[in-house]
Amino acid sequence: MIWLEFIGSSALIVFAATKLAGYGDAISIRTRLGGLFVGTLLMAGATSLPELLTSINAINQGVPNLTVGNIFGSCMFNMFLLAMIDLLYRRLHILRRLAITHALSGALALLLIGLSVFFILAQIDISVGWMGLDSIVLIALYLLGTRILFGGNRDSGSGEPPAPEEFEGVPTLRRAAIGFGLAALALVAITPLLVSSSAGIAESTGLSTGFVGIALVGIITSLPEVVTTVQAARLGAYDLAAGNLFGSNIFNIFTLGLTDLFYADGRFLAEVGDIMSIAGMLALVVTNLALLGNLARNLAWGETRRQIVELDAALIVVVYLLGMWLLYSRGLIG
């Protein structure tokens, strides 16, 4: 029964989040925002909403490691997805086609992930009100970083009036906004069932809630990114695809800091087990490999460059799979 609840709630969350992302895309078209900004901020925030709601519900149900596992697991899976797209679309070499601006979003993701791991291990017991200083720093860096990203891409939208055919089949701004809101409400209603069933799976299998968060919940909440990223890649919108994934990692760590706002029993990161830092380090490594693949596009290595970029994608896949095995071996103890 618990597995049926998990599968049913997962399917509903993926459906609602996919609709959310679709309406977010329509909003971006209607408002003429730049593709890089839309991918990194708007679309990433939309497709990462399940992670935020899952985190809030996880702390309400007393499973903080599920929150962190979900966030780090989602960060890992996002980079795994980017690598798989690069390997599947070999002739396109997506990693080296990305705008150099993604180096900035990738670096911001690295900074936030690295700091979150540091805060988990360092356990800096300083609070401002009921929130930990560590969470406040993560939130502040997210806001500062996204402002820099937005400031660097103010001109990424087109100043010319859109052609009528560009809006063909695209919902009106009013309809898209209503659909976006309804999909978000559906996620709010469904997410508690996903969290409770995930905690039940951890209890029945003997696995830790942290590993369940990484291996199950983190992947499920990342499936909207799979849909939107694959669609963007097929359409040749590589900046939107990569911006969605890098931006999702950025938003995930923002979620980690924001979770403390809803945790009234002290610093949230103080409740997180040190073992979760392994997942954070793995997320850091695969994000770094993806960033290297992005930067390698600017090195004039001719044909060798192609092999190195493909190697980056393969390394991400290998590190992800080996990392999941390592986390499984550590996650058997509840």
Short mmCIF file of N, CA and C in Angstrom, two decimals, residues 1 9 18 64 66 92 104 113 121 123 132 138 152 225 231 241 272 276 279 282 324:
data_model
loop_
_atom_site.label_atom_id
_atom_site.label_comp_id
_atom_site.label_asym_id
_atom_site.label_seq_id
_atom_site.Cartn_x
_atom_site.Cartn_y
_atom_site.Cartn_z
N MET A 1 0.83 -1.21 0.00
CA MET A 1 0.00 0.00 0.00
C MET A 1 0.86 1.26 0.00
N SER A 9 1.36 9.33 -5.89
CA SER A 9 1.70 10.73 -5.60
C SER A 9 2.83 11.22 -6.50
N THR A 18 5.04 19.29 -14.54
CA THR A 18 5.25 19.46 -15.98
C THR A 18 4.32 20.54 -16.53
N PRO A 64 14.29 15.35 8.72
CA PRO A 64 15.15 16.37 8.10
C PRO A 64 16.14 15.81 7.08
N LEU A 66 15.60 13.49 5.00
CA LEU A 66 14.88 13.34 3.73
C LEU A 66 14.91 14.64 2.95
N LEU A 92 25.71 16.88 -31.51
CA LEU A 92 25.46 18.27 -31.15
C LEU A 92 26.46 18.79 -30.13
N LEU A 104 28.93 31.30 -15.19
CA LEU A 104 28.57 32.07 -14.00
C LEU A 104 27.52 31.33 -13.18
N ILE A 113 26.52 24.95 -3.24
CA ILE A 113 26.61 23.56 -2.80
C ILE A 113 27.78 23.37 -1.85
N LEU A 121 29.00 20.30 7.99
CA LEU A 121 30.14 19.73 8.73
C LEU A 121 30.62 20.65 9.85
N GLN A 123 28.92 23.03 11.54
CA GLN A 123 27.95 23.23 12.61
C GLN A 123 28.22 24.53 13.39
N GLY A 132 19.14 29.89 11.51
CA GLY A 132 20.58 29.80 11.62
C GLY A 132 21.26 30.78 10.68
N LEU A 138 23.10 31.33 2.90
CA LEU A 138 22.72 30.64 1.66
C LEU A 138 21.63 31.42 0.92
N GLY A 152 23.35 40.54 -15.80
CA GLY A 152 24.19 40.24 -16.96
C GLY A 152 23.41 39.83 -18.17
N GLU A 225 12.23 18.43 -14.56
CA GLU A 225 13.40 18.93 -15.27
C GLU A 225 13.74 18.04 -16.46
N GLN A 231 12.80 18.39 -23.95
CA GLN A 231 12.05 19.15 -24.95
C GLN A 231 12.87 20.33 -25.47
N ALA A 241 17.86 24.64 -21.83
CA ALA A 241 18.01 23.32 -21.22
C ALA A 241 19.03 23.35 -20.09
N VAL A 272 20.81 17.89 10.64
CA VAL A 272 21.21 17.07 9.49
C VAL A 272 22.42 16.23 9.85
N MET A 276 25.20 13.04 5.30
CA MET A 276 24.61 13.69 4.14
C MET A 276 25.61 14.56 3.40
N ALA A 279 26.70 13.10 0.05
CA ALA A 279 25.83 13.43 -1.08
C ALA A 279 26.12 14.83 -1.59
N LEU A 282 29.29 14.80 -3.65
CA LEU A 282 29.04 14.20 -4.97
C LEU A 282 28.33 15.20 -5.88
N MET A 324 25.98 6.78 -6.23
CA MET A 324 24.74 6.17 -5.75
C MET A 324 25.03 4.83 -5.06
#
